[in-house]
């Protein structure tokens, strides 16, 4: 599940989104990483050979070290100024509003959980977009 946070301003919109993980995910991943590293160190000590750490075991240890430093990345996007948009696609079924410049396959996608916010944003767009902007209601397929 992806979490979307929007900041709507009179000149443009800002989007912050990230994948949702449970609160324990970071600790869980770090626990797995520590367990993998300890298993390989134990097997190396048991066999008495450092050569065991060459090859697949080395790759697994590197992956475990990356898991130790894991953080959920937050992505940021910014829309163009509202005056540059010419088209708006409204998908009421999926509660999405997409603003476009010229190519209707690309645009700034706004997703909503509630129809109240959906309608507020749509009314806001009617006030800030150019009067020549075309509003089209259809299913968004991209």
PDB file of C-alpha atoms in Angstrom:
ATOM      1  CA  UNK A   1       0.000   0.000   0.000  1.00  0.00           C
ATOM      2  CA  UNK A   2       1.300   3.446  -0.865  1.00  0.00           C
ATOM      3  CA  UNK A   3       0.641   6.465   1.361  1.00  0.00           C
ATOM      4  CA  UNK A   4       0.104   9.782  -0.458  1.00  0.00           C
ATOM      5  CA  UNK A   5       0.376  13.193   1.239  1.00  0.00           C
ATOM      6  CA  UNK A   6      -0.599  16.238  -0.819  1.00  0.00           C
ATOM      7  CA  UNK A   7       0.058  19.910  -0.180  1.00  0.00           C
ATOM      8  CA  UNK A   8      -2.158  21.998  -2.442  1.00  0.00           C
ATOM      9  CA  UNK A   9      -1.230  25.643  -2.933  1.00  0.00           C
ATOM     10  CA  UNK A  10      -2.612  28.378  -5.148  1.00  0.00           C
ATOM     11  CA  UNK A  11       0.320  28.101  -7.585  1.00  0.00           C
ATOM     12  CA  UNK A  12       1.057  24.328  -7.635  1.00  0.00           C
ATOM     13  CA  UNK A  13       0.786  21.062  -5.704  1.00  0.00           C
ATOM     14  CA  UNK A  14       3.387  19.021  -3.842  1.00  0.00           C
ATOM     15  CA  UNK A  15       3.189  15.258  -3.423  1.00  0.00           C
ATOM     16  CA  UNK A  16       5.005  13.107  -0.897  1.00  0.00           C
ATOM     17  CA  UNK A  17       4.534   9.340  -1.124  1.00  0.00           C
ATOM     18  CA  UNK A  18       6.049   6.203   0.342  1.00  0.00           C
ATOM     19  CA  UNK A  19       5.301   2.516   0.750  1.00  0.00           C
ATOM     20  CA  UNK A  20       3.490   1.603   3.951  1.00  0.00           C
ATOM     21  CA  UNK A  21       5.263  -0.900   6.186  1.00  0.00           C
ATOM     22  CA  UNK A  22       4.190  -1.904   9.701  1.00  0.00           C
ATOM     23  CA  UNK A  23       5.963  -0.155  12.573  1.00  0.00           C
ATOM     24  CA  UNK A  24       8.006  -3.260  13.336  1.00  0.00           C
ATOM     25  CA  UNK A  25       9.344  -3.649   9.760  1.00  0.00           C
ATOM     26  CA  UNK A  26      12.634  -1.850  10.380  1.00  0.00           C
ATOM     27  CA  UNK A  27      13.394  -3.910  13.502  1.00  0.00           C
ATOM     28  CA  UNK A  28      12.302  -7.088  11.720  1.00  0.00           C
ATOM     29  CA  UNK A  29      14.619  -6.469   8.745  1.00  0.00           C
ATOM     30  CA  UNK A  30      17.526  -5.628  11.051  1.00  0.00           C
ATOM     31  CA  UNK A  31      16.863  -8.787  13.075  1.00  0.00           C
ATOM     32  CA  UNK A  32      16.956 -10.911   9.921  1.00  0.00           C
ATOM     33  CA  UNK A  33      20.186  -9.226   8.836  1.00  0.00           C
ATOM     34  CA  UNK A  34      21.882  -9.827  12.191  1.00  0.00           C
ATOM     35  CA  UNK A  35      20.717 -13.469  12.208  1.00  0.00           C
ATOM     36  CA  UNK A  36      22.129 -14.075   8.707  1.00  0.00           C
ATOM     37  CA  UNK A  37      25.470 -12.517   9.609  1.00  0.00           C
ATOM     38  CA  UNK A  38      25.680 -14.530  12.852  1.00  0.00           C
ATOM     39  CA  UNK A  39      24.842 -17.777  11.034  1.00  0.00           C
ATOM     40  CA  UNK A  40      27.650 -17.240   8.538  1.00  0.00           C
ATOM     41  CA  UNK A  41      30.127 -16.262  11.260  1.00  0.00           C
ATOM     42  CA  UNK A  42      29.127 -19.368  13.252  1.00  0.00           C
ATOM     43  CA  UNK A  43      29.569 -21.657  10.222  1.00  0.00           C
ATOM     44  CA  UNK A  44      32.931 -20.029   9.481  1.00  0.00           C
ATOM     45  CA  UNK A  45      34.069 -20.624  13.071  1.00  0.00           C
ATOM     46  CA  UNK A  46      32.688 -24.184  13.017  1.00  0.00           C
ATOM     47  CA  UNK A  47      34.494 -25.135   9.804  1.00  0.00           C
ATOM     48  CA  UNK A  48      37.594 -23.143  10.711  1.00  0.00           C
ATOM     49  CA  UNK A  49      37.825 -21.791   7.191  1.00  0.00           C
ATOM     50  CA  UNK A  50      37.512 -18.185   6.134  1.00  0.00           C
ATOM     51  CA  UNK A  51      37.113 -19.421   2.555  1.00  0.00           C
ATOM     52  CA  UNK A  52      33.480 -20.113   3.430  1.00  0.00           C
ATOM     53  CA  UNK A  53      32.867 -16.358   3.406  1.00  0.00           C
ATOM     54  CA  UNK A  54      33.819 -16.157  -0.282  1.00  0.00           C
ATOM     55  CA  UNK A  55      31.101 -16.480  -2.909  1.00  0.00           C
ATOM     56  CA  UNK A  56      27.395 -16.768  -2.097  1.00  0.00           C
ATOM     57  CA  UNK A  57      27.986 -16.299   1.624  1.00  0.00           C
ATOM     58  CA  UNK A  58      29.784 -13.019   0.944  1.00  0.00           C
ATOM     59  CA  UNK A  59      26.894 -11.822  -1.213  1.00  0.00           C
ATOM     60  CA  UNK A  60      24.409 -12.794   1.501  1.00  0.00           C
ATOM     61  CA  UNK A  61      26.458 -10.905   4.108  1.00  0.00           C
ATOM     62  CA  UNK A  62      26.536  -7.807   1.890  1.00  0.00           C
ATOM     63  CA  UNK A  63      22.758  -8.030   1.441  1.00  0.00           C
ATOM     64  CA  UNK A  64      22.374  -8.420   5.213  1.00  0.00           C
ATOM     65  CA  UNK A  65      24.516  -5.321   5.792  1.00  0.00           C
ATOM     66  CA  UNK A  66      22.273  -3.383   3.396  1.00  0.00           C
ATOM     67  CA  UNK A  67      19.237  -4.550   5.385  1.00  0.00           C
ATOM     68  CA  UNK A  68      20.865  -3.217   8.558  1.00  0.00           C
ATOM     69  CA  UNK A  69      20.821   0.268   7.017  1.00  0.00           C
ATOM     70  CA  UNK A  70      17.302  -0.052   5.560  1.00  0.00           C
ATOM     71  CA  UNK A  71      15.027   2.980   5.665  1.00  0.00           C
ATOM     72  CA  UNK A  72      11.732   3.511   3.899  1.00  0.00           C
ATOM     73  CA  UNK A  73      12.463   6.100   1.175  1.00  0.00           C
ATOM     74  CA  UNK A  74      10.100   9.060   0.837  1.00  0.00           C
ATOM     75  CA  UNK A  75       9.552  10.312  -2.720  1.00  0.00           C
ATOM     76  CA  UNK A  76       8.679  13.920  -3.569  1.00  0.00           C
ATOM     77  CA  UNK A  77       7.013  15.369  -6.661  1.00  0.00           C
ATOM     78  CA  UNK A  78       5.815  18.827  -7.587  1.00  0.00           C
ATOM     79  CA  UNK A  79       3.206  19.731 -10.159  1.00  0.00           C
ATOM     80  CA  UNK A  80       3.655  22.403 -12.764  1.00  0.00           C
ATOM     81  CA  UNK A  81       2.097  25.805 -12.114  1.00  0.00           C
ATOM     82  CA  UNK A  82      -1.679  25.519 -12.461  1.00  0.00           C
ATOM     83  CA  UNK A  83      -1.750  27.940 -15.402  1.00  0.00           C
ATOM     84  CA  UNK A  84       0.189  25.447 -17.568  1.00  0.00           C
ATOM     85  CA  UNK A  85      -2.436  22.691 -17.450  1.00  0.00           C
ATOM     86  CA  UNK A  86      -4.879  22.370 -20.354  1.00  0.00           C
ATOM     87  CA  UNK A  87      -6.708  19.110 -19.642  1.00  0.00           C
ATOM     88  CA  UNK A  88      -8.175  17.382 -16.598  1.00  0.00           C
ATOM     89  CA  UNK A  89      -9.209  13.723 -16.480  1.00  0.00           C
ATOM     90  CA  UNK A  90     -11.684  12.837 -13.737  1.00  0.00           C
ATOM     91  CA  UNK A  91     -12.004   9.185 -12.704  1.00  0.00           C
ATOM     92  CA  UNK A  92     -14.852   9.066 -10.188  1.00  0.00           C
ATOM     93  CA  UNK A  93     -14.741   5.282  -9.792  1.00  0.00           C
ATOM     94  CA  UNK A  94     -11.129   5.297  -8.540  1.00  0.00           C
ATOM     95  CA  UNK A  95     -11.409   8.804  -6.995  1.00  0.00           C
ATOM     96  CA  UNK A  96      -8.577  10.205  -9.104  1.00  0.00           C
ATOM     97  CA  UNK A  97      -8.103  13.577 -10.778  1.00  0.00           C
ATOM     98  CA  UNK A  98      -5.272  13.939 -13.288  1.00  0.00           C
ATOM     99  CA  UNK A  99      -4.165  17.301 -14.684  1.00  0.00           C
ATOM    100  CA  UNK A 100      -2.366  17.328 -18.073  1.00  0.00           C
ATOM    101  CA  UNK A 101      -0.556  19.807 -20.282  1.00  0.00           C
ATOM    102  CA  UNK A 102      -0.742  18.296 -23.764  1.00  0.00           C
ATOM    103  CA  UNK A 103      -0.175  14.535 -23.498  1.00  0.00           C
ATOM    104  CA  UNK A 104      -3.175  12.913 -21.829  1.00  0.00           C
ATOM    105  CA  UNK A 105      -1.117   9.842 -20.865  1.00  0.00           C
ATOM    106  CA  UNK A 106       1.058  11.943 -18.535  1.00  0.00           C
ATOM    107  CA  UNK A 107       0.022  14.260 -15.765  1.00  0.00           C
ATOM    108  CA  UNK A 108      -0.122  15.069 -12.093  1.00  0.00           C
ATOM    109  CA  UNK A 109      -2.230  12.371 -10.444  1.00  0.00           C
ATOM    110  CA  UNK A 110      -4.200  13.172  -7.312  1.00  0.00           C
ATOM    111  CA  UNK A 111      -5.743  10.187  -5.502  1.00  0.00           C
ATOM    112  CA  UNK A 112      -8.373  10.481  -2.791  1.00  0.00           C
ATOM    113  CA  UNK A 113      -9.844   8.213  -0.133  1.00  0.00           C
ATOM    114  CA  UNK A 114     -13.045  10.195   0.358  1.00  0.00           C
ATOM    115  CA  UNK A 115     -15.433  11.756  -2.115  1.00  0.00           C
ATOM    116  CA  UNK A 116     -15.643  14.944  -0.031  1.00  0.00           C
ATOM    117  CA  UNK A 117     -11.953  15.755  -0.590  1.00  0.00           C
ATOM    118  CA  UNK A 118     -12.279  14.667  -4.203  1.00  0.00           C
ATOM    119  CA  UNK A 119     -15.043  17.229  -4.799  1.00  0.00           C
ATOM    120  CA  UNK A 120     -13.201  19.982  -2.889  1.00  0.00           C
ATOM    121  CA  UNK A 121     -10.098  19.461  -5.037  1.00  0.00           C
ATOM    122  CA  UNK A 122     -12.193  19.422  -8.218  1.00  0.00           C
ATOM    123  CA  UNK A 123     -13.877  22.708  -7.237  1.00  0.00           C
ATOM    124  CA  UNK A 124     -10.460  24.175  -6.419  1.00  0.00           C
ATOM    125  CA  UNK A 125      -9.169  23.197  -9.878  1.00  0.00           C
ATOM    126  CA  UNK A 126     -12.094  24.999 -11.506  1.00  0.00           C
ATOM    127  CA  UNK A 127     -10.909  28.204  -9.811  1.00  0.00           C
ATOM    128  CA  UNK A 128      -7.139  27.975 -10.482  1.00  0.00           C
ATOM    129  CA  UNK A 129      -6.909  26.374 -13.932  1.00  0.00           C
ATOM    130  CA  UNK A 130      -7.226  28.473 -17.088  1.00  0.00           C
ATOM    131  CA  UNK A 131     -10.769  28.922 -18.360  1.00  0.00           C
ATOM    132  CA  UNK A 132      -9.776  27.041 -21.531  1.00  0.00           C
ATOM    133  CA  UNK A 133      -8.953  23.856 -19.604  1.00  0.00           C
ATOM    134  CA  UNK A 134     -11.032  20.865 -20.689  1.00  0.00           C
ATOM    135  CA  UNK A 135     -12.530  18.644 -17.969  1.00  0.00           C
ATOM    136  CA  UNK A 136     -13.243  15.059 -19.080  1.00  0.00           C
ATOM    137  CA  UNK A 137     -14.835  12.310 -16.979  1.00  0.00           C
ATOM    138  CA  UNK A 138     -13.564   8.856 -17.921  1.00  0.00           C
ATOM    139  CA  UNK A 139     -11.679   5.890 -16.506  1.00  0.00           C
ATOM    140  CA  UNK A 140      -7.951   6.548 -16.084  1.00  0.00           C
ATOM    141  CA  UNK A 141      -6.150   3.645 -17.759  1.00  0.00           C
ATOM    142  CA  UNK A 142      -2.513   4.598 -17.231  1.00  0.00           C
TER     143      UNK A 142
END
